[in-house]
mmCIF file of C-alpha atoms in Angstrom:
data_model
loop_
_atom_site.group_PDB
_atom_site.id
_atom_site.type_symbol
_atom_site.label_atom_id
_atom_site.label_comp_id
_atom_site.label_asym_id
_atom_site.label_seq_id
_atom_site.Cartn_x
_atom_site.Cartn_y
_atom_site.Cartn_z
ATOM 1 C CA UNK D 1 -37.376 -121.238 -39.979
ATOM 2 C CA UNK D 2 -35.967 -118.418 -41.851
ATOM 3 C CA UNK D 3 -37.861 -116.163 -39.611
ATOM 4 C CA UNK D 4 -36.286 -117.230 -36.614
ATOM 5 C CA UNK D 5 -32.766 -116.716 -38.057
ATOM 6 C CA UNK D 6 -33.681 -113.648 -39.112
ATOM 7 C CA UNK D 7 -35.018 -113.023 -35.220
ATOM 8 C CA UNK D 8 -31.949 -114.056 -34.405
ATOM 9 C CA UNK D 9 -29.371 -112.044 -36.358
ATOM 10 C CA UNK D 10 -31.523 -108.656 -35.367
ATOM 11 C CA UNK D 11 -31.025 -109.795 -31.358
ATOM 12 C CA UNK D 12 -27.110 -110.688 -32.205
ATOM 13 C CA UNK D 13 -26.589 -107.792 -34.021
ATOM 14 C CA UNK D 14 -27.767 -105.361 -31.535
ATOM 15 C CA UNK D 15 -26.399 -107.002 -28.460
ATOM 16 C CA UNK D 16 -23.286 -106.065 -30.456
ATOM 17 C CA UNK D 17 -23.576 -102.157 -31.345
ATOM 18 C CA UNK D 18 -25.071 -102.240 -27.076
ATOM 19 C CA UNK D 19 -21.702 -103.655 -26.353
ATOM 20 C CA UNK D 20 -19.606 -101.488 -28.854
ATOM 21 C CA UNK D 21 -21.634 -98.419 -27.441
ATOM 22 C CA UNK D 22 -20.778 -99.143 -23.520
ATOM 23 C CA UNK D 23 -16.938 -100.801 -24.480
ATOM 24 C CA UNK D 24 -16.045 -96.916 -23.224
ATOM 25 C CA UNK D 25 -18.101 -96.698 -20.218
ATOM 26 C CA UNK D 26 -17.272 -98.569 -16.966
ATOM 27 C CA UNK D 27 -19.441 -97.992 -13.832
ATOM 28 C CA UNK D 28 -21.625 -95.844 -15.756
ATOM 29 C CA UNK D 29 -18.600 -93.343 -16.464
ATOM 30 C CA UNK D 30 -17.228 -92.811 -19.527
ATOM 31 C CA UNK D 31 -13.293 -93.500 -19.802
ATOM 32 C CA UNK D 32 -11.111 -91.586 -20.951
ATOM 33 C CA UNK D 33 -9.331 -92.405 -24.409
ATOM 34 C CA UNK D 34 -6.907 -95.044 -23.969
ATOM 35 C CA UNK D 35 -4.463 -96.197 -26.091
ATOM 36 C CA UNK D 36 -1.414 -98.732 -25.913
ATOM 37 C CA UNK D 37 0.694 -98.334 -22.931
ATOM 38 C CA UNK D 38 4.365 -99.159 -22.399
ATOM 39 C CA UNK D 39 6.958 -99.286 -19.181
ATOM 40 C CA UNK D 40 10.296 -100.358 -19.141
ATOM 41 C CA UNK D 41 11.987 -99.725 -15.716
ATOM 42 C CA UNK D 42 14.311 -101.550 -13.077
ATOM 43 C CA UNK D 43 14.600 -101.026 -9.826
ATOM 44 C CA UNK D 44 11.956 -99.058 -9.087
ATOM 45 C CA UNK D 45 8.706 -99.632 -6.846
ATOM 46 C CA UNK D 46 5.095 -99.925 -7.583
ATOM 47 C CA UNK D 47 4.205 -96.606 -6.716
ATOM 48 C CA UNK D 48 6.988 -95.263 -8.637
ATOM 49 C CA UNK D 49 5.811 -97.115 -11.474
ATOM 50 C CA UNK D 50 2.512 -95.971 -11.242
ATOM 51 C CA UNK D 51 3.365 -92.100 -11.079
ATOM 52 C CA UNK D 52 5.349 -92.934 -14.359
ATOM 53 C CA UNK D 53 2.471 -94.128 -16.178
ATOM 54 C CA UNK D 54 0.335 -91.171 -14.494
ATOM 55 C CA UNK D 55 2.856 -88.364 -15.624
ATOM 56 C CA UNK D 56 3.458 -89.580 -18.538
ATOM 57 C CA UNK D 57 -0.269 -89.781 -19.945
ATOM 58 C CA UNK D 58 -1.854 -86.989 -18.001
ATOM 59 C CA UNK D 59 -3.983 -89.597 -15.902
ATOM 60 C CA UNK D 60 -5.737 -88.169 -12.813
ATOM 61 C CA UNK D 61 -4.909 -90.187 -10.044
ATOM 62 C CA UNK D 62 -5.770 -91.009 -6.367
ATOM 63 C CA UNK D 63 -3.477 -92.919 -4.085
ATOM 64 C CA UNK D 64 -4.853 -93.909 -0.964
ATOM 65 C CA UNK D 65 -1.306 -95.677 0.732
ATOM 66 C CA UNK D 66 -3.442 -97.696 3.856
ATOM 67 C CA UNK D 67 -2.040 -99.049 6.914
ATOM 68 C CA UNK D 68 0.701 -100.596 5.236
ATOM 69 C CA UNK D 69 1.814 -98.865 2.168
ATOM 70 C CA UNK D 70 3.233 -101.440 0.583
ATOM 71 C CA UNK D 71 3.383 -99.756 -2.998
ATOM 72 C CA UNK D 72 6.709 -98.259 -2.073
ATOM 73 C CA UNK D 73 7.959 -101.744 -0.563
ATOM 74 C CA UNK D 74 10.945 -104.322 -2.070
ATOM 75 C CA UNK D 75 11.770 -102.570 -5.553
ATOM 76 C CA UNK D 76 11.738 -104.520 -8.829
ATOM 77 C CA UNK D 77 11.961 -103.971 -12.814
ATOM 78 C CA UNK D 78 9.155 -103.815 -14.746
ATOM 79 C CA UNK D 79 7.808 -104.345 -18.555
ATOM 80 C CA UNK D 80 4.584 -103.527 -18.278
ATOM 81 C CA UNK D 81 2.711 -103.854 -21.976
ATOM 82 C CA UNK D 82 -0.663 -102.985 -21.752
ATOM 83 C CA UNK D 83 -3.793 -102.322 -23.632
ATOM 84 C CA UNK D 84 -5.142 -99.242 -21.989
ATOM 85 C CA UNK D 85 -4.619 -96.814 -18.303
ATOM 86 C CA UNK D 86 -6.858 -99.600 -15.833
ATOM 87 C CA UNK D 87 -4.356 -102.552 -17.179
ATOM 88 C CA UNK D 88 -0.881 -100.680 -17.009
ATOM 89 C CA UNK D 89 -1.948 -99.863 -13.615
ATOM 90 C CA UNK D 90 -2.866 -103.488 -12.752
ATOM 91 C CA UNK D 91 0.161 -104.491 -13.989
ATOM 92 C CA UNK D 92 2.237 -101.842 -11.741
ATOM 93 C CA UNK D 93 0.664 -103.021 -8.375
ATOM 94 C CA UNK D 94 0.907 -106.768 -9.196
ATOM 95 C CA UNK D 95 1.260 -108.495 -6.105
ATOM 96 C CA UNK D 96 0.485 -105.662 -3.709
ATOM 97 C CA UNK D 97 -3.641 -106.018 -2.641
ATOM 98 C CA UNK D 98 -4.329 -102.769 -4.200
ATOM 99 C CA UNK D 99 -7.241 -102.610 -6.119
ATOM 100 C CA UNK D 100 -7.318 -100.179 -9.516
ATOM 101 C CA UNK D 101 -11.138 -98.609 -10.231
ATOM 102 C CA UNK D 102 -11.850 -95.838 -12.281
ATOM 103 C CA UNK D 103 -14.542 -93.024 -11.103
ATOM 104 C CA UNK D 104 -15.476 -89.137 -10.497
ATOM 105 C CA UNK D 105 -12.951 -89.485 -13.608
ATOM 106 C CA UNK D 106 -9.684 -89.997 -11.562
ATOM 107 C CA UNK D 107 -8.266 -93.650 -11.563
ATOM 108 C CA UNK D 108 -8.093 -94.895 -7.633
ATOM 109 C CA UNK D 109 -5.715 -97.173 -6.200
ATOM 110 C CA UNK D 110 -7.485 -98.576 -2.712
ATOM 111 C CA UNK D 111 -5.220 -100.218 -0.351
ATOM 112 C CA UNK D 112 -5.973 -103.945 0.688
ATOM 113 C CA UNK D 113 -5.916 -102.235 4.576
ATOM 114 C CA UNK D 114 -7.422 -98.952 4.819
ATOM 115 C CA UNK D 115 -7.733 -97.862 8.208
ATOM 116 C CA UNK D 116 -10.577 -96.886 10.079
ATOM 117 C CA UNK D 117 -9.705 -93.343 10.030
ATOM 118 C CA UNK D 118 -8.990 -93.153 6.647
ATOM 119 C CA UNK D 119 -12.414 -94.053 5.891
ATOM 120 C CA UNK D 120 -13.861 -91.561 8.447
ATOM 121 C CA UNK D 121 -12.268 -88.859 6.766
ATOM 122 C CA UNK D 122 -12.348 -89.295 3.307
ATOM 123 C CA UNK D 123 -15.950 -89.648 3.895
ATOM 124 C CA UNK D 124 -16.363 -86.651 5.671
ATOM 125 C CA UNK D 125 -18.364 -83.613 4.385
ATOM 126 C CA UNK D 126 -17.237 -80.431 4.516
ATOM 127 C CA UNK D 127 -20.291 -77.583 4.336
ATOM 128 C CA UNK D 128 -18.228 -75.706 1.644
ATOM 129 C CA UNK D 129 -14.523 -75.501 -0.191
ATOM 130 C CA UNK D 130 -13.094 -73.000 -1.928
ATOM 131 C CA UNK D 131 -9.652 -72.545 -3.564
ATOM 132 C CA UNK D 132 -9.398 -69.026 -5.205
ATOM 133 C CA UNK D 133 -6.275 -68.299 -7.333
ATOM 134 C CA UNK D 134 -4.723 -70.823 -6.574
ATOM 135 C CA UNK D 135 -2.511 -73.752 -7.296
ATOM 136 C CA UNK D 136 -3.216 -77.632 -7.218
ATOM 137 C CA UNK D 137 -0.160 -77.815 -4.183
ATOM 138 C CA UNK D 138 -1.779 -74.968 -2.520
ATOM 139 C CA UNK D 139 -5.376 -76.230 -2.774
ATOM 140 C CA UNK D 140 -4.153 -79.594 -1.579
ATOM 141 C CA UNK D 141 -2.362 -77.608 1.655
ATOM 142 C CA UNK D 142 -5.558 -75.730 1.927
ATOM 143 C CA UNK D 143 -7.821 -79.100 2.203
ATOM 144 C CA UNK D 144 -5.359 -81.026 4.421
ATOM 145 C CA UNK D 145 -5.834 -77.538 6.811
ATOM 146 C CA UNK D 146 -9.529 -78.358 6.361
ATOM 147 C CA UNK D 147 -9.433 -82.150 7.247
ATOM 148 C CA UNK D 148 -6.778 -80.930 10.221
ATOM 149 C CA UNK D 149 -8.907 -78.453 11.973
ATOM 150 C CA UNK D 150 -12.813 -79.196 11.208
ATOM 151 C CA UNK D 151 -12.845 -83.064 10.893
ATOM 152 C CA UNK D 152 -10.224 -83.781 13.267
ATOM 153 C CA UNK D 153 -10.411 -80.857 15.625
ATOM 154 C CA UNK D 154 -6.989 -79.258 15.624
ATOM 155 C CA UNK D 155 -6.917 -75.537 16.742
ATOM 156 C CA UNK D 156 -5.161 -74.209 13.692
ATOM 157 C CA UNK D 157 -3.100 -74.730 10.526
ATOM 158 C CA UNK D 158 -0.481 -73.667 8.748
ATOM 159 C CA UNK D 159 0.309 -73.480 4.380
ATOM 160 C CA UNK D 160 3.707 -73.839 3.760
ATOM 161 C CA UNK D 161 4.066 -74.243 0.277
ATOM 162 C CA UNK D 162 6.228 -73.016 -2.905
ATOM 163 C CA UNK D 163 5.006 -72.899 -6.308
ATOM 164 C CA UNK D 164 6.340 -71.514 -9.728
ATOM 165 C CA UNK D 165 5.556 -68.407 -10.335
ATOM 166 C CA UNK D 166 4.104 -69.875 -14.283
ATOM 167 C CA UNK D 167 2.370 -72.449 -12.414
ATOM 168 C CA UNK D 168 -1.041 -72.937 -13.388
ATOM 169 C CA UNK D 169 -3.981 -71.123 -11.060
ATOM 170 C CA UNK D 170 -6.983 -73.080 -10.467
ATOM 171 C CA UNK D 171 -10.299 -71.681 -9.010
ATOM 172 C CA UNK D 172 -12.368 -73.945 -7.129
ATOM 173 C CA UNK D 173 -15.495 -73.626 -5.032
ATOM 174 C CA UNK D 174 -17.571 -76.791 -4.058
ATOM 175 C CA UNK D 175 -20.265 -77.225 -0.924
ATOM 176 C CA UNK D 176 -21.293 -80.363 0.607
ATOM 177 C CA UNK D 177 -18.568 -82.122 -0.644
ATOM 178 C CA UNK D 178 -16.500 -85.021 0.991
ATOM 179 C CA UNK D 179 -12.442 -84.725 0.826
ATOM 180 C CA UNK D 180 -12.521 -87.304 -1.696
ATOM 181 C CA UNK D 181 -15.056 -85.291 -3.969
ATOM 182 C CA UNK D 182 -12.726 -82.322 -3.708
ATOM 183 C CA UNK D 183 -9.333 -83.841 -3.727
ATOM 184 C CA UNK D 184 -10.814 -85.731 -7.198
ATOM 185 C CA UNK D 185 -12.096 -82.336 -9.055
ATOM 186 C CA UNK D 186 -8.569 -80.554 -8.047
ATOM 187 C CA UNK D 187 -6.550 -83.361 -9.990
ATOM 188 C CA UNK D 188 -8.977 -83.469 -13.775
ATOM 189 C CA UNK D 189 -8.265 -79.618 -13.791
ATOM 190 C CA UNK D 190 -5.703 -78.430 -16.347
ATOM 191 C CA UNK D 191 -3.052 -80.271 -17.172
ATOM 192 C CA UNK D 192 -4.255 -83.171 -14.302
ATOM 193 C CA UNK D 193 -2.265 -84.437 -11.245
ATOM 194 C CA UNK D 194 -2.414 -87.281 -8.280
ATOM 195 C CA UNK D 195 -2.976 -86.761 -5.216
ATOM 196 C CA UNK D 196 -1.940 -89.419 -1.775
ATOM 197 C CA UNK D 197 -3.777 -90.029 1.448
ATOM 198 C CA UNK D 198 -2.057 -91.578 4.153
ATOM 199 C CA UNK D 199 -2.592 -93.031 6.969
ATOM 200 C CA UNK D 200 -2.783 -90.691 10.187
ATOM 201 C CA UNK D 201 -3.081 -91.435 13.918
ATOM 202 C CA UNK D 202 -5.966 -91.492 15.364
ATOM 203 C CA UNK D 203 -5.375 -88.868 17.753
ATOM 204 C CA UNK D 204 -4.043 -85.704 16.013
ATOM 205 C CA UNK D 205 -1.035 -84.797 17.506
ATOM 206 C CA UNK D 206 -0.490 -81.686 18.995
ATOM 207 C CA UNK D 207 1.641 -80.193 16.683
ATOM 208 C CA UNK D 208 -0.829 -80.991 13.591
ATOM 209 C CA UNK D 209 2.482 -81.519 11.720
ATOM 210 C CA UNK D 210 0.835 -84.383 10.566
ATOM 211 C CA UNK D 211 -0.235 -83.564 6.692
ATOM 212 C CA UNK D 212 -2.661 -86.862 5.817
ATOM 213 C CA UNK D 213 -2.962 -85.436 2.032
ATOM 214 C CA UNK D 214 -0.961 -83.803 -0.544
ATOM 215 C CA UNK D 215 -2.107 -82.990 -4.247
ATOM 216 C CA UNK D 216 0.776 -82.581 -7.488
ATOM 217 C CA UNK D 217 0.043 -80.936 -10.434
ATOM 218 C CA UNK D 218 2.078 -83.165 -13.172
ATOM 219 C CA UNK D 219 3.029 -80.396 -14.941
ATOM 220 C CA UNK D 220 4.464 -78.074 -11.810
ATOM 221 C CA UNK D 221 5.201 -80.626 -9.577
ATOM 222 C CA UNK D 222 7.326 -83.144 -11.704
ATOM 223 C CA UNK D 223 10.258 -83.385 -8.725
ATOM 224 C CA UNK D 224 8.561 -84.075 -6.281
ATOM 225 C CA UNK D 225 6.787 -86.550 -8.196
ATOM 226 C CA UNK D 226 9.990 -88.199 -8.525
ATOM 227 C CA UNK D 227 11.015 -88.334 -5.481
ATOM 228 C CA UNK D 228 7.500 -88.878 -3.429
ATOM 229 C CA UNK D 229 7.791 -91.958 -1.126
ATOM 230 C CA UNK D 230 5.068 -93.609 0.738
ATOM 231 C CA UNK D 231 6.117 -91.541 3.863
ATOM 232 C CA UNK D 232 4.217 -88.822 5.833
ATOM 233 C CA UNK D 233 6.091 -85.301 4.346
ATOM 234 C CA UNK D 234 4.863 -83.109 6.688
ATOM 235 C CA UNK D 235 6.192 -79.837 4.591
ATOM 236 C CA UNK D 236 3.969 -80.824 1.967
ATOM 237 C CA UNK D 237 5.229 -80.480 -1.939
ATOM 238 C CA UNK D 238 8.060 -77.878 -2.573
#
């Protein structure tokens, strides 16, 4: 009898350093370190309360805003006490369909309505990407050229971005890579960003003013973080 308890405490005891080794991991990725998280804000929407939390911890982020962004719909206060990054978030889009899932370590918001396209081009591969010298706004311009003119077929593109002369360069080079894999490894470089897909038409108009992604670096980009609504901005981050 005292055999089996002993079996018994042995099994316990290492289902519980198992658990205590993986309470960091989720999906087979490690999370980052998390700590207590606070947000005390009226009047303000979900998305805006969610760029909050992601400027003011450094958290990469990806935003993809669906057919219906409703993240930047009625506005509201919030006191969002939370034990860690996934449950602040959870707590932001409350009551909006988004999911919150953590991977490629960037924490993703996915829409309850992504659109067709959407999917078709955040799951399309480019043969190569490369981002020399530059910044996380420009290499963000530089990728939406890329989804403009190879995935969707428009003749041409154009950057039209300004950045801070002290902002920080990034140097990126990546082959057979979707938008999604890219637009992820721009935003865990440095001092981390977010960066927002929406929704395009089907058929790219003929101006290609349309700009269906935009990348922020938290640290150069803070006022347009601010500001950044759930609307196309086809001039990109300035």
């Amino acid at each position: 009898m005292k055999r089996d308890y002993l079996i018994a405490g042995l099994f316990f005891a290492a289902v519980s350093i198992c658990t205590a080794q993986n309470a960091g991991y989720e999906n087979g990725q490690a999370v980052p370190d998390s700590h207590p998280i606070e947000l005390l804000a009226s009047e303000i929407t979900p998305l805006a309360a969610v760029l909050r939390i992601g400027m003011e911890h450094r958290i990469p982020l990806e935003v993809i805003m669906g057919a219906h962004p409703i993240l930047c719909g009625e506005k509201r206060s919030f006191a969002i006490r939370a034990l860690d990054f996934k449950d602040a978030l959870y707590q932001a889009v409350a009551g909006t369909g988004y999911k919150v899932i953590f991977e490629s370590d960037v924490y993703v918001l996915e829409p309850p309505d992504p659109t067709t396209h959407e999917t078709k081009l955040l799951s399309y591969h480019f043969d190569r990407f490369s981002a020399k010298n530059s910044t996380m706004v420009d290499a963000g311009a530089l990728l939406a050229g890329y989804i403009a003119t190879v995935a969707e077929g428009a003749k041409g593109f154009a950057i039209d971005t300004l950045s801070s002369t002290s902002a920080e360069g990034i140097n990126l080079e990546m082959q057979s890579a979707t938008p999604r894999e890219i637009a992820d490894h721009i935003v865990t470089q440095k001092g981390k960003g977010v960066w927002v897909f929406r929704a395009t038409p089907d058929v790219l108009p003929a101006s290609g003013s349309e700009t269906s992604i935009q990348i922020y670096g938290y640290k150069d980009n803070a006022g347009p973080l601010a500001n950044l609504s759930c609307d196309a901005d086809a001039n990109g981050a300035k």
